[in-house]
Structure formats: C-alpha cells, structure tokens
XYZ file of C-alpha atoms in Angstrom:
771
model
C 71.985 79.083 75.224
C 70.925 81.867 77.403
C 73.225 83.365 80.215
C 71.240 82.233 83.088
C 71.056 78.668 81.671
C 75.017 78.181 81.489
C 76.799 76.548 84.438
C 75.228 73.576 84.976
C 71.807 72.792 86.904
C 70.764 70.886 90.529
C 72.525 71.540 93.655
C 75.609 72.562 91.709
C 74.305 75.943 90.728
C 73.031 76.445 94.175
C 76.549 75.720 95.714
C 78.122 77.881 93.229
C 75.357 81.033 93.887
C 76.109 80.281 97.827
C 79.966 80.309 96.814
C 79.786 83.465 95.253
C 77.783 85.136 97.735
C 80.373 84.060 100.558
C 83.293 84.948 98.263
C 82.174 88.873 98.780
C 82.500 88.357 102.319
C 86.244 86.655 102.691
C 87.263 89.587 103.969
C 86.183 90.386 106.986
C 83.492 93.359 106.978
C 82.859 92.645 103.336
C 83.447 95.813 100.784
C 84.715 99.249 101.691
C 85.352 102.517 100.227
C 88.358 103.183 97.841
C 91.556 104.539 99.808
C 92.419 108.114 99.653
C 94.725 108.454 96.556
C 97.669 110.900 96.710
C 96.718 113.611 94.150
C 98.721 112.591 91.200
C 100.673 109.428 89.971
C 103.674 109.426 87.252
C 101.179 107.756 84.798
C 99.877 109.165 81.447
C 96.979 110.609 82.814
C 98.258 111.365 86.305
C 95.248 108.626 87.634
C 96.171 105.888 89.717
C 97.424 103.007 87.796
C 94.793 100.243 86.825
C 94.578 97.003 88.739
C 94.204 94.181 85.881
C 92.747 90.597 87.624
C 94.342 88.091 85.170
C 91.792 85.606 85.271
C 90.230 87.260 88.421
C 91.731 86.298 91.703
C 93.914 83.301 89.801
C 96.371 83.369 92.399
C 94.024 81.156 94.642
C 91.184 80.035 92.581
C 91.078 78.349 89.158
C 91.731 81.100 86.490
C 88.711 82.495 84.717
C 86.490 81.154 86.982
C 83.462 82.290 88.403
C 84.874 82.305 92.091
C 88.101 83.672 90.806
C 86.404 86.774 89.228
C 83.698 87.305 91.961
C 86.609 87.326 94.683
C 88.885 90.010 92.450
C 86.034 92.282 92.555
C 84.869 91.903 96.109
C 88.734 92.022 97.353
C 89.965 95.241 95.567
C 87.560 98.171 94.512
C 85.406 98.981 91.624
C 88.535 100.770 89.778
C 89.870 96.915 88.994
C 89.289 95.467 85.507
C 88.982 91.484 84.920
C 91.013 90.181 82.664
C 89.570 87.469 80.162
C 91.763 85.664 77.702
C 89.273 85.141 75.054
C 89.152 81.331 73.051
C 86.491 80.442 70.547
C 84.497 77.106 70.437
C 83.706 74.819 67.193
C 80.518 77.104 66.864
C 81.785 80.306 67.172
C 81.066 81.320 71.105
C 83.888 82.862 73.115
C 84.838 81.464 76.297
C 87.443 82.744 78.976
C 90.388 80.495 79.393
C 93.602 80.950 80.202
C 95.480 78.916 77.400
C 94.587 77.376 73.887
C 95.529 74.065 75.157
C 92.414 73.197 77.319
C 94.227 70.386 78.795
C 96.282 72.997 80.635
C 93.814 74.652 82.932
C 90.537 72.248 82.337
C 89.018 68.793 82.902
C 88.716 68.686 79.248
C 91.253 65.118 79.303
C 88.868 63.444 81.758
C 85.609 64.432 79.917
C 86.838 63.323 76.460
C 89.671 61.094 76.950
C 90.205 60.401 73.003
C 89.972 64.278 71.974
C 93.589 64.583 72.160
C 94.895 66.405 68.585
C 98.214 68.101 67.017
C 97.623 71.310 65.469
C 100.205 74.039 64.042
C 99.730 77.415 66.132
C 102.094 80.260 65.263
C 104.401 77.983 63.148
C 104.872 75.391 66.078
C 103.203 71.895 66.486
C 101.090 71.924 69.360
C 99.327 68.633 70.804
C 96.592 68.757 73.558
C 92.549 69.401 73.496
C 91.654 72.683 71.861
C 88.400 74.715 71.871
C 87.819 74.311 68.272
C 86.839 70.844 68.327
C 84.141 71.593 70.843
C 80.406 73.239 70.755
C 79.922 75.263 73.770
C 77.002 72.614 74.773
C 79.193 69.856 75.078
C 81.827 71.722 77.282
C 79.177 71.897 80.053
C 80.420 68.493 81.458
C 83.986 70.320 81.683
C 85.144 72.301 84.725
C 88.122 74.938 85.055
C 91.222 73.655 87.214
C 93.944 75.528 88.506
C 96.829 75.234 85.989
C 99.949 76.338 88.436
C 101.339 72.837 90.043
C 102.405 74.826 93.232
C 99.094 76.266 93.861
C 96.365 74.358 96.068
C 94.197 72.343 93.750
C 91.362 72.065 96.618
C 89.252 74.448 94.388
C 89.084 72.619 91.481
C 86.789 70.299 93.437
C 84.375 73.282 93.711
C 83.388 72.446 90.170
C 83.783 75.595 88.494
C 82.411 75.728 84.815
C 83.942 77.588 81.923
C 82.477 80.887 81.717
C 81.227 82.303 78.181
C 82.336 85.732 77.687
C 78.957 87.301 77.966
C 78.913 85.947 81.774
C 82.063 87.536 82.408
C 80.966 91.343 80.970
C 77.608 90.813 82.933
C 79.403 89.506 85.949
C 81.876 92.592 85.908
C 79.244 95.248 85.838
C 79.614 98.498 87.004
C 83.629 97.333 86.549
C 84.954 96.780 83.345
C 86.580 93.690 81.093
C 89.717 93.371 79.707
C 89.731 90.864 76.901
C 93.004 89.497 75.406
C 92.807 87.712 71.922
C 96.324 85.665 71.547
C 95.658 83.564 68.684
C 93.085 85.491 65.811
C 95.459 83.674 62.802
C 95.278 80.432 64.206
C 91.124 80.827 64.401
C 91.127 82.405 61.197
C 92.885 79.265 59.771
C 90.288 77.037 61.254
C 87.405 78.781 59.972
C 86.250 81.089 63.273
C 85.974 84.576 62.783
C 87.750 86.380 66.157
C 87.171 89.689 64.501
C 83.620 89.568 64.149
C 83.053 88.081 67.429
C 84.747 90.676 69.354
C 83.304 93.324 67.159
C 79.861 92.125 68.359
C 80.295 91.237 72.164
C 82.216 94.762 72.705
C 78.994 96.639 71.879
C 77.395 96.349 75.277
C 79.975 98.624 76.780
C 81.470 96.480 79.917
C 84.633 96.012 77.456
C 87.175 98.861 77.869
C 90.467 97.200 76.830
C 91.169 94.706 74.265
C 94.755 93.502 73.924
C 96.418 91.094 71.438
C 100.339 90.254 70.628
C 98.947 90.310 67.170
C 99.179 93.750 65.241
C 97.064 92.465 62.610
C 94.335 91.681 64.716
C 94.453 95.441 66.433
C 94.310 96.686 62.848
C 91.412 95.159 61.931
C 89.169 96.447 64.662
C 91.048 99.805 64.874
C 88.067 102.750 64.145
C 85.478 100.026 64.673
C 84.823 99.202 68.177
C 83.358 101.219 70.746
C 85.094 104.656 70.818
C 85.567 103.976 74.740
C 87.154 100.733 74.220
C 91.026 101.118 74.613
C 93.002 99.040 72.174
C 96.426 97.909 73.270
C 99.584 95.946 71.859
C 101.044 93.089 74.095
C 104.519 92.657 73.724
C 105.567 89.181 74.387
C 109.524 87.911 74.849
C 111.429 90.102 72.878
C 113.104 87.531 70.580
C 109.876 85.737 69.834
C 107.989 87.266 66.299
C 104.291 88.726 66.249
C 102.675 86.346 63.707
C 100.654 89.081 61.754
C 103.683 90.884 60.896
C 106.880 88.776 61.032
C 108.936 91.390 63.264
C 110.352 90.613 66.744
C 108.568 91.987 69.401
C 112.357 93.651 70.301
C 112.257 95.692 66.848
C 108.854 96.341 67.323
C 109.686 98.367 70.000
C 111.727 100.581 68.321
C 108.522 101.587 66.482
C 106.460 102.893 68.961
C 105.110 106.033 66.781
C 103.440 103.551 64.462
C 102.054 101.330 67.120
C 100.283 104.804 68.196
C 98.280 104.923 64.995
C 96.813 101.353 65.820
C 96.381 101.534 69.496
C 96.635 103.680 72.458
C 98.692 101.687 74.787
C 101.106 98.708 75.246
C 101.623 95.828 77.606
C 105.062 94.435 78.209
C 106.463 91.739 80.400
C 107.881 93.250 83.657
C 111.306 92.522 82.650
C 111.119 95.150 79.991
C 111.420 97.793 82.312
C 113.407 96.750 84.947
C 115.542 93.843 83.565
C 116.996 90.837 85.647
C 120.535 89.589 85.902
C 121.372 85.905 85.258
C 121.852 85.620 88.957
C 118.374 87.288 89.634
C 119.070 90.814 90.559
C 117.314 93.981 88.889
C 119.218 96.326 86.761
C 118.269 100.015 86.708
C 115.326 100.665 84.732
C 115.154 101.191 80.994
C 113.518 104.117 79.124
C 110.670 102.259 78.094
C 108.296 104.001 80.312
C 109.367 107.443 79.457
C 109.212 106.268 75.797
C 105.948 105.153 75.734
C 104.508 108.090 77.498
C 106.384 110.120 75.143
C 104.731 108.811 72.230
C 101.354 109.421 74.145
C 100.924 105.690 74.998
C 99.980 104.214 78.043
C 102.056 101.108 79.287
C 100.868 98.341 81.117
C 103.124 95.805 82.882
C 102.421 92.166 82.740
C 103.440 88.622 84.812
C 102.712 89.547 88.426
C 102.247 86.858 90.753
C 102.922 86.890 94.643
C 103.843 83.037 94.460
C 106.709 83.329 91.921
C 110.644 83.519 92.473
C 111.116 87.290 92.079
C 114.151 89.067 92.287
C 116.354 88.999 95.335
C 116.019 93.002 95.454
C 112.877 92.397 96.785
C 113.393 90.201 99.989
C 110.507 87.930 98.650
C 107.844 90.816 99.119
C 105.753 91.083 96.090
C 104.200 94.014 97.354
C 107.830 95.692 97.232
C 108.073 94.752 93.537
C 104.690 96.473 93.127
C 106.023 99.402 94.398
C 108.915 99.587 92.009
C 106.798 99.957 89.180
C 103.911 102.208 90.616
C 105.539 103.947 93.331
C 108.785 105.236 91.896
C 110.078 108.291 91.968
C 110.971 108.501 88.031
C 108.020 106.538 86.380
C 104.800 104.743 87.059
C 103.559 102.111 84.515
C 99.452 102.745 83.952
C 98.765 99.521 84.909
C 99.531 96.239 86.464
C 98.392 92.693 85.075
C 98.436 90.214 88.602
C 97.102 86.947 89.476
C 96.818 88.757 93.012
C 94.970 91.904 92.737
C 94.175 92.165 96.251
C 98.218 92.983 96.592
C 98.661 95.191 93.523
C 95.243 97.198 94.773
C 96.930 97.803 98.115
C 100.565 98.624 96.873
C 98.435 101.355 94.624
C 95.995 102.361 97.123
C 98.037 102.132 100.485
C 101.453 102.303 100.047
C 102.625 104.601 97.356
C 101.659 107.341 99.915
C 103.363 106.356 103.074
C 102.554 107.959 106.272
C 106.470 109.389 107.196
C 105.314 110.336 110.522
C 105.159 106.656 111.373
C 108.776 106.010 110.287
C 109.792 106.177 113.907
C 106.785 105.371 115.644
C 107.515 102.507 118.310
C 104.142 102.140 119.236
C 102.340 98.549 118.900
C 102.904 96.135 117.458
C 106.573 96.278 117.907
C 108.896 95.385 115.049
C 111.074 92.782 116.620
C 114.112 91.369 114.583
C 114.729 87.678 114.077
C 118.517 87.205 114.066
C 118.356 90.845 112.698
C 117.268 91.438 109.506
C 118.295 87.519 108.649
C 116.128 87.520 105.483
C 118.633 89.908 103.943
C 121.912 89.038 105.419
C 123.682 86.207 107.577
C 121.867 86.108 111.212
C 123.337 87.964 113.690
C 126.016 89.725 112.002
C 126.469 93.402 111.685
C 125.151 93.736 107.865
C 121.749 92.135 109.684
C 121.632 94.187 112.675
C 122.444 97.593 110.704
C 119.809 96.402 108.021
C 117.043 95.547 110.858
C 117.906 99.512 112.365
C 117.747 100.826 108.655
C 114.669 99.223 107.774
C 112.910 100.363 111.149
C 112.700 97.803 113.704
C 111.830 98.655 117.134
C 113.537 96.110 118.705
C 116.913 93.935 117.801
C 117.568 90.366 119.008
C 120.502 88.638 120.191
C 120.582 84.929 120.935
C 123.426 84.155 123.292
C 125.515 81.600 122.800
C 128.798 80.986 124.716
C 132.364 80.216 123.024
C 135.116 78.163 124.969
C 136.762 80.666 126.906
C 133.237 82.326 127.978
C 132.779 84.843 125.806
C 128.883 85.535 125.138
C 128.225 86.045 121.307
C 125.161 86.558 119.337
C 124.373 83.551 116.873
C 121.154 82.054 116.017
C 122.166 78.551 116.740
C 124.935 76.831 119.041
C 125.521 74.540 116.214
C 127.903 75.991 113.879
C 127.046 73.867 111.202
C 123.696 75.787 110.474
C 125.288 79.522 110.763
C 128.805 79.141 109.489
C 130.969 77.411 106.869
C 132.636 75.518 109.457
C 133.134 72.368 107.562
C 135.239 73.942 104.716
C 137.558 75.520 107.333
C 140.412 74.084 109.430
C 137.533 73.943 112.640
C 135.893 70.718 111.050
C 137.849 68.725 113.246
C 136.518 69.972 116.419
C 132.723 67.859 115.815
C 131.487 66.470 118.908
C 128.358 64.980 120.208
C 126.137 66.253 122.828
C 123.239 64.333 123.246
C 121.218 66.884 125.428
C 121.223 69.179 122.537
C 121.044 67.025 119.729
C 121.966 63.231 118.928
C 123.897 64.181 115.680
C 127.264 65.557 115.646
C 128.081 69.578 115.490
C 130.343 71.684 115.897
C 129.214 74.158 118.707
C 130.132 77.408 119.642
C 131.582 76.315 122.530
C 134.020 74.287 120.736
C 135.675 77.200 119.395
C 136.936 80.408 121.066
C 136.002 83.946 120.316
C 139.238 84.360 118.121
C 138.249 81.271 116.071
C 134.947 82.490 115.631
C 136.166 85.911 114.535
C 138.818 84.468 112.412
C 138.816 85.225 108.360
C 138.329 81.646 108.046
C 135.300 81.241 109.709
C 132.071 82.880 107.774
C 128.656 83.306 108.497
C 125.855 81.660 106.254
C 122.605 83.072 105.879
C 119.933 81.379 106.728
C 117.318 79.748 103.940
C 114.035 78.450 106.180
C 112.293 77.349 103.111
C 115.398 76.156 100.922
C 113.219 72.776 100.795
C 111.174 74.803 98.093
C 114.686 75.979 96.712
C 113.978 79.300 98.048
C 117.344 80.914 98.774
C 118.101 84.184 100.422
C 120.207 87.092 98.831
C 123.042 84.843 97.689
C 125.576 87.396 96.596
C 125.664 88.126 100.330
C 125.685 84.651 101.673
C 128.494 84.745 103.675
C 128.636 88.388 104.307
C 129.280 90.585 107.738
C 130.988 89.888 111.066
C 129.456 88.208 114.203
C 128.986 90.250 117.134
C 130.146 89.687 120.595
C 127.034 90.450 123.252
C 129.187 93.718 124.140
C 129.738 94.568 120.762
C 125.931 94.207 120.395
C 125.003 96.388 123.493
C 127.835 98.965 122.508
C 125.827 98.896 118.888
C 122.260 99.205 119.825
C 122.966 101.831 122.300
C 122.901 104.723 120.301
C 120.249 103.771 117.454
C 116.924 104.886 117.187
C 115.442 101.503 118.822
C 112.651 101.232 121.599
C 114.616 98.355 123.257
C 116.661 95.277 122.961
C 115.463 91.654 122.969
C 118.497 89.203 124.890
C 117.433 85.541 124.081
C 118.859 83.018 126.492
C 118.689 79.133 125.427
C 120.666 76.232 126.660
C 121.397 77.524 130.024
C 120.586 74.815 132.234
C 123.017 72.399 130.012
C 125.871 75.495 130.025
C 125.686 75.656 133.467
C 125.555 71.803 134.642
C 127.615 70.477 131.781
C 129.999 73.352 130.695
C 130.389 75.288 133.934
C 128.815 78.521 132.298
C 126.415 80.762 134.139
C 124.906 82.458 130.837
C 122.387 84.522 133.523
C 125.126 85.965 135.080
C 126.856 86.828 131.940
C 124.326 88.369 130.334
C 123.451 90.876 133.260
C 126.953 91.571 133.700
C 127.220 92.704 130.406
C 124.630 94.975 130.552
C 125.723 96.397 133.517
C 129.029 97.120 132.091
C 127.392 98.693 128.946
C 125.664 100.912 131.207
C 122.298 99.493 130.128
C 121.380 99.257 134.380
C 121.810 102.749 134.741
C 120.333 104.775 131.594
C 119.039 108.181 131.840
C 118.353 109.475 128.537
C 117.051 107.924 125.312
C 116.479 104.892 127.306
C 115.916 101.389 126.245
C 113.979 98.685 127.272
C 115.575 95.596 127.785
C 113.864 92.517 127.275
C 115.006 88.926 128.228
C 113.502 86.057 126.670
C 113.830 82.387 127.333
C 111.803 79.200 126.882
C 113.345 77.975 130.587
C 111.328 79.047 133.171
C 113.890 78.688 135.547
C 116.181 81.287 134.015
C 113.158 83.955 134.201
C 112.605 83.052 137.908
C 116.090 83.463 138.757
C 115.972 86.949 136.768
C 112.955 87.601 138.985
C 114.523 86.842 142.007
C 117.553 89.386 141.358
C 114.651 91.779 141.284
C 116.170 93.277 137.894
C 114.425 95.936 135.996
C 114.563 94.019 132.816
C 111.266 93.271 130.915
C 111.058 89.273 131.158
C 109.568 87.059 128.076
C 108.242 83.591 128.042
C 108.662 81.470 124.505
C 105.581 79.261 124.833
C 105.901 75.721 123.782
C 104.835 75.431 120.229
C 101.601 73.944 118.879
C 99.472 74.874 122.125
C 96.185 76.099 121.542
C 95.000 77.100 125.179
C 96.073 77.737 128.585
C 94.896 76.926 132.219
C 94.013 79.410 134.643
C 96.659 77.794 137.111
C 99.422 77.856 134.144
C 98.510 81.649 133.189
C 99.047 82.405 137.005
C 102.400 80.920 137.038
C 103.440 82.281 134.105
C 102.703 85.766 135.532
C 104.840 85.382 138.541
C 107.864 85.729 136.550
C 106.835 86.748 133.235
C 105.638 90.325 131.489
C 105.009 88.952 128.000
C 104.738 85.928 126.348
C 106.372 84.713 122.523
C 103.489 82.404 120.756
C 104.132 80.471 117.377
C 101.783 81.816 114.559
C 100.126 78.442 114.421
C 99.159 78.543 117.808
C 96.706 81.524 116.957
C 95.572 80.799 113.596
C 95.912 76.463 113.180
C 96.318 75.410 109.842
C 95.020 72.320 108.126
C 96.775 71.481 104.790
C 97.657 75.036 104.542
C 94.138 76.249 105.217
C 93.444 78.361 108.933
C 90.561 76.585 110.461
C 89.902 78.805 113.509
C 90.949 81.354 115.670
C 91.874 79.583 119.424
C 91.615 81.105 122.437
C 95.113 81.513 123.552
C 95.606 85.355 122.644
C 92.002 85.794 124.756
C 93.214 84.222 127.970
C 96.784 85.373 127.734
C 95.550 88.769 127.524
C 93.088 88.234 130.484
C 96.163 87.280 132.699
C 97.894 90.794 131.660
C 100.655 89.443 129.543
C 101.866 91.217 125.973
C 101.967 88.685 123.329
C 104.705 88.735 120.343
C 104.297 86.468 117.543
C 106.744 84.556 115.546
C 108.165 84.288 112.871
C 106.750 86.257 110.189
C 108.850 85.496 106.672
C 108.300 87.376 103.239
C 108.670 83.686 101.268
C 105.131 82.950 99.301
C 105.211 79.468 101.137
C 105.321 80.824 104.479
C 102.066 82.438 104.934
C 98.772 79.939 104.760
C 96.658 79.848 101.667
C 94.105 82.398 103.717
C 97.034 85.120 103.436
C 97.043 84.978 99.662
C 101.097 84.165 99.174
C 101.440 88.167 101.121
C 102.948 88.306 104.313
C 101.773 92.290 104.373
C 98.049 90.413 104.161
C 99.182 88.065 107.188
C 100.499 90.712 109.345
C 97.336 93.105 108.868
C 95.344 90.347 109.980
C 97.319 89.773 113.283
C 97.431 93.281 113.817
C 93.427 93.890 113.179
C 91.658 90.619 114.529
C 93.848 90.255 117.497
C 95.687 93.155 118.150
C 99.186 91.703 118.722
C 101.521 93.480 120.666
C 104.719 92.685 118.728
C 105.805 91.101 115.663
C 109.085 89.045 115.240
C 110.283 88.635 111.803
C 113.090 87.973 109.377
C 112.173 91.240 107.324
C 111.882 94.425 109.633
C 111.361 96.620 106.383
C 108.350 94.948 105.785
C 106.521 95.411 108.984
C 107.418 98.909 109.152
C 106.014 99.635 105.945
C 102.540 98.256 106.785
C 102.613 100.505 109.814
C 103.355 103.102 107.810
C 100.533 102.621 105.131
C 98.073 105.495 104.481
C 94.572 103.074 104.809
C 94.414 102.084 108.614
C 91.641 103.945 110.211
C 88.308 105.152 108.842
C 86.915 104.142 105.674
C 89.472 101.352 105.029
C 89.471 100.177 101.662
C 88.314 96.212 101.261
C 91.708 95.274 100.284
C 92.964 96.455 103.527
C 90.656 94.437 105.509
C 91.666 91.657 107.283
C 91.226 87.887 105.980
C 88.277 86.122 107.398
C 89.700 83.329 109.236
C 88.607 79.987 108.248
C 86.860 81.509 105.126
C 88.800 79.601 102.442
C 88.278 75.896 104.000
C 84.713 77.081 104.458
C 84.298 77.192 100.529
C 85.427 73.417 100.969
C 83.454 72.153 103.500
C 81.285 69.127 102.189
C 83.395 68.231 99.124
C 86.335 65.777 98.543
C 88.691 68.772 99.331
C 87.641 69.641 102.705
C 90.914 69.749 104.611
C 91.219 67.418 107.575
C 89.323 68.534 110.798
C 92.134 69.417 113.437
C 93.499 67.213 116.244
C 92.892 68.611 119.708
C 95.547 71.057 120.380
C 97.569 70.749 123.732
C 96.602 72.862 126.653
C 99.604 74.679 128.687
C 99.507 73.251 132.474
C 101.150 74.069 135.442
C 103.620 71.066 134.699
C 104.660 72.449 131.389
C 105.843 76.131 133.044
C 107.458 74.729 136.431
C 111.230 73.506 136.263
C 113.442 72.991 139.090
C 115.414 75.941 140.300
C 118.242 77.052 138.128
C 121.553 75.293 139.003
C 124.658 76.883 139.821
C 127.407 76.629 137.275
C 129.389 73.401 137.955
C 133.073 73.876 138.102
C 134.552 73.913 134.741
C 135.859 70.375 132.916
C 133.970 68.539 135.689
C 132.628 65.391 134.830
C 129.127 66.520 133.573
C 130.888 68.002 130.607
C 131.547 64.547 129.392
C 128.635 62.598 130.651
C 127.801 60.683 127.573
C 130.747 58.954 127.624
C 132.289 59.020 124.354
C 131.679 62.660 124.147
C 134.930 64.995 124.203
C 135.283 68.352 126.475
C 134.326 71.453 124.692
C 137.463 72.231 122.118
C 138.347 68.795 121.734
C 139.234 66.944 118.689
C 136.439 64.073 118.011
C 137.637 60.564 117.581
C 137.701 58.894 114.237
C 134.616 57.369 114.181
C 133.131 60.608 115.317
C 135.007 62.747 112.188
C 133.809 60.181 109.777
C 130.203 60.876 111.227
C 130.578 64.885 110.985
C 131.816 63.984 107.662
C 128.827 62.415 106.777
C 126.309 64.699 108.522
C 128.059 67.795 106.761
C 128.750 66.732 103.295
C 125.990 63.769 102.602
C 123.534 66.203 102.488
C 125.273 68.238 99.973
C 125.791 65.735 97.501
C 121.925 64.669 98.075
C 121.147 68.134 97.549
C 123.492 68.305 93.967
C 122.063 65.149 93.062
C 118.798 66.103 93.173
C 119.163 69.676 91.509
C 121.170 67.538 88.656
C 117.839 65.921 88.005
C 115.456 68.738 87.806
C-alpha cells in the first residue's frame, strides 16, 4: 500500500487535508522564528533540551493522529521531534499507536466486536484487541481515539485513521522522528521481526532516535542503524523488570557504564530526578542527571502533561514544572517527553532566560492579586499577601467584611463557612440566616467580634475552587496564616514594592440598612488614618472596587482621589452606549469575567465579543478575572496552560490588568524573553474559535452560543447609597426568625447549620470511599 492511498478516500480525506492546513494556522500568525536562546544549557552537549512530542500534540488530539502530529510541528519549532510508539500489524507493517491494547486508543472494538483475545505480555495475561491480529488493510475502517478520559473526546469525531510509521516519517521532514519500541519480545513470540522492521525504516534518515525499555532489543540493532541515529534505553518503574535481562530498572540504574556500551542516552520517568512524597511534594533532586552526564549519557525525562495532578510545589503550573528540569541552576535534562509540546517549547525557549529588568515593572498588564496569592495560602491571610508581594504582584487586594464590633477586616467571603474552620470551633452555634445574603444558614463575619476572628481557635481555610475535580491546593498549609484587619493590610502594603492596592466593597447597602455599618465611611477613614490620603514619596494608587454603582457614585461625590473600579455583571457580552456613559460618570476602570470576552461552549471558545472594544472606546481600563493555574480552568483552546491563556488576553485584547490567584505565573509571563519581534510560534496567541472550527459540520460540533446579555443603563443605575441605620434597628431582623448579629440561633436553625456544615462533608467522604 502506498503512502498516498492510506487514510481512506472520498470526502473524509479532503476534510483531513483541510484540517491539517487549518492546524498550521491555529496559533495566530502561523509559524515563527525560534526564540533567541541563552548561550548554554546544563545539558550534556550545552545545547537546548529537546522537545519530544509524545504522539504529537496528544494532550488535545488523539495520540498519534495526523492532527496531533501536524499541530505539534506548527505550534513549536523545527527542533521538535515526533514520538511514535511502534506497533506491528499481522502483516508486519509498523503503525504508530500509543498502546499495545488497541481498544484503549482506537475504535477497534466497534469495528470488530468479536475480536477480543487474551495474550501473555511480559509474563502477565492481557485481554483486549491486539495489532498482531489485523492486517494493515483491515485497519482502514478503524480510527484513533482519545485515550485519556479527562480530555475532550470531540476530536474522535474527526475520524482520524491509524498512521503507518512511514507516513509519520514523511510528515516530520525536515524535523525528526523518535521511534519507541515497547514490546519487541511479544512480537517475536508471535513471529514478527521488530528488529528487521526498524532497521529498514531507519534508513530514510528522519529517524534520529530509537528507544526501548528492552535492553536486548537495543543490543540487537546497536551498530546496525544509521550512525546519526541515537539509541536510548528507557527506564520504567524502578521495581519492574526489563523482560530481556530480568533485571529491575532500579538495579540497571546502578550500571550506567554498561548501558553506555549499548546506548547514547537514557530516558527516565521524571520522578527518578525529583522524587515526590506520598503527600505530593517534591524532594531535593537526586544525582541521576549528574551521574548520567558523568557516564557520557544524555538523559531525557518522561511523563510530562499539563493536565495531570503535579506536585503542589508547582502551584498547578505546568511551565513551572518544566523549569525545574530544564532551567535549574544545578542541572538540565537533555530533553522532555511531553503530551503538550507547546508548553515544553515555551519553557525552554522563553522562560529559562528571564528578563530580570521586568521583575519590578509595574506596567500593563497590572498583576492584581485575588485574595492575595490565594492559590498557595488561605485567602486574605498574612502569608497570602506576603507571597503575592514576593511573587511580583503589582496590586494586592482586600475584600472588606465587617465584624460585629465594627472592625473592617480582609476576607474573601462574608460567610465564615467558606473561609475558616468555624464549624469545628466553639463559634459553631453562632449561625444565622440573612436572606439578603444567602438563603441557607451561615456564620457571618458580623456574627463574631474581631477578637473572636483573631483567636487561636478560628483558623483560615484555603480555597479550592476546582475541588469538584479533586484538585485541592497546598494541603500542608491549608489552615496557615492569620487574618488582617483593614488597618493591618494598609500598614503591610505601605512599604512594599507595589504600584497600588485594591479595596473591594461588597454588601455595603445591606450593611447600612440591616446592620447599621457604613462600610464606605469605614474604608475612607482607615485610608486617611493610614496616611494614604497624603502620600508624597513612593505613592501607591488606591483603587476601590465594587459591583454596586451606588457605592462608587457615593465615593465620586466625596471627591476622593481614589481610582474607582466597577465590577460588571457576569456573562454579559456587550454594553449599550448609554450604559457606558453611565459607567464613565463614576468609574475609571471595570472588571470583567473572562468568559465575557471569550465565551465558551462545552469548553471551546466560540468567538471574541465586542465588550473590550466598547469599554475601551469609553476610556475605561479593563481588568479581567479570575485567572487560575488549575488545568481545568482555561478552555481547551489554551491547552490546559494558564500561560497560554494569559498570553492570549495580553496579545489579542491588550488587557490592562489580570486578576489572579497565582501572581507568580503572571509575573513570570511578563519577564519572558520572547515578547517582541521575531516571536516564536509557541508564544503566538491562540486563534480564537480555532478548535471549534475544526469540529464544524461534525456531530461533535459544540452547540451555538445563546445570545449574551447586553449591559443597559437599567443594570447600572441604582438608588442612592443609604445612610447607615441605627444599630440593632428592626431592619437587622427583617426576616422574622433571623437573630441579630452575634446572637445564637434557635434549635431548628442550629440543626440546619449542622446539616449545612456536616452533610456535605459526609457526602464527600462517602464519594471518596466509592472512588
């Protein structure tokens, strides 16, 4: 069968051809020059580490599909090598397929429902569909599918065929191919000669790397392949054994000198280099990189993917993980095997040589913390704020809540259930219901005094906004730190290298009407007392943010010098001209949700709205919220990499500020060495709607977006800000059975609190036991 005839005929082939062409443009601007590299890396050769695209860009597209390979090449650089796991068909043709069990990564079980068989593989009985039972022609009706359940399966419906190895070597030119042979012994047991096949295919010149976890296979081809082809021994789990030598990989690690007689390099799981504790924190690096280099062996690290739970030290940032392997002061591996090669290429090409002059640059986009560095420490604690400053935030934020004795404090939520361990303290009987806030019981900041909140019994609780996916944050420090009063926050910020502070006022009308607290007056008085009204040197801009226009109108009427920031309603997609006029009367900037700029359908970005253009035409600065590192946070278009997301917001809409739980990630982005002329392809912004376009016309096409609400004057205009009612006025118990601040609940309310606080924990525990 010729290469040109493989892959089906008719319209499907034309669609695949169009898809490949479109994939070359999926990053805005297409290809690009390679990044300017630092003069030397701590690799064996001193050259940049190699990016190895495992099955192509398999983090998005089905592994070893044409789309995956084409996009891997177009989104990285000419230095990237394409990884192919070689399997053999019944008639001895090599195909690229990630798994010996074809049902794990193809539609074989649908094409041949009765084809399931059982074989012994490396001494273990395995059951499934195997390539040795099918000829290459019989596989033309079989497509590759996404093998990882947590990734989108939409591209399964692109009907991408299984590729012969020869197709991949032709596709890769002028780049290179890396062939991995996992099961030579198994194929020999069934009369198929992998050695003969690999020697034949490697004569073409594109195959520059051949790896195997079977040392015997490498010995069988050593000295017989193209002299430019490198042989690499692949280590698997240290306790498992190489079936060709019956030695554990852990014991073979102690005999690198012998491996050097067969191979020019080794590939190891990344945990061989940076071991991980049982509670998912990295330990100091082992000596394996130094040992390999001392033996004259290159060393490659495997198992990189943006959408895995990586050690908490990396703060869910995949780029940070790569830098521990390629940008360390002490060592660098010679290459990384990644299912998201764009992130690997960016780490190597743009982030190993940071622009240190940008470390204290407070220019656009502003880095605005979201409850401090709340991705690493509990919200609004001293540790979260210090981390935000250390990580390069330009602006730190304080969301104002009030205690029962009238002390303004920094807390992300008015409900202590969400931010503290209050259910487990002596304050657990302080619950109440305030329907203006929420319909369920809560223990609110105004139920406790400042002395209560600052007591040793009440501890902060780290936020985990993606906990529904079992993604929790920094558990070792989940209750660390101390809360700040507003006065503490202002004192803390005053001598820090910050361009400003953001004070967030919520529930102000409720506080005034129901509790007798004038939050606006409390804030302005605290700012004045802390000296922010008469700053001279190192002046910090004071921003006051609110979703209540009445609050900002009130501040405008007071003729304060603060920058007033209006939080727009979520999910809007546009703004009427009259609403923009109204907003401009009281605000200097606005905060918008990310999805109001790039709306999504089933995780795919569908378009860019006109909102940013309209807001900018009104002379308003635009800050987008909330950027998070967890891989489930960005849409598919940003490849589970928040740095790609940040880059796209900066380059495509020129956003003025980024509100983030992880200031370090944004600061590092601003310091990268690839922004400017000759930008490499892996630092191009994503093409908005590009992935969704690949699905148009298929049954996997995401549903069209419903019309998004338009911001109108009626959404902006509010009644004047009320004067604070006398404390303990009837308005404080407007809901009948609701007790006044600080009062204990009735028996029924206490029972409701117990149900609200304990039932979810019991449910979560039961779910975890089932899992």
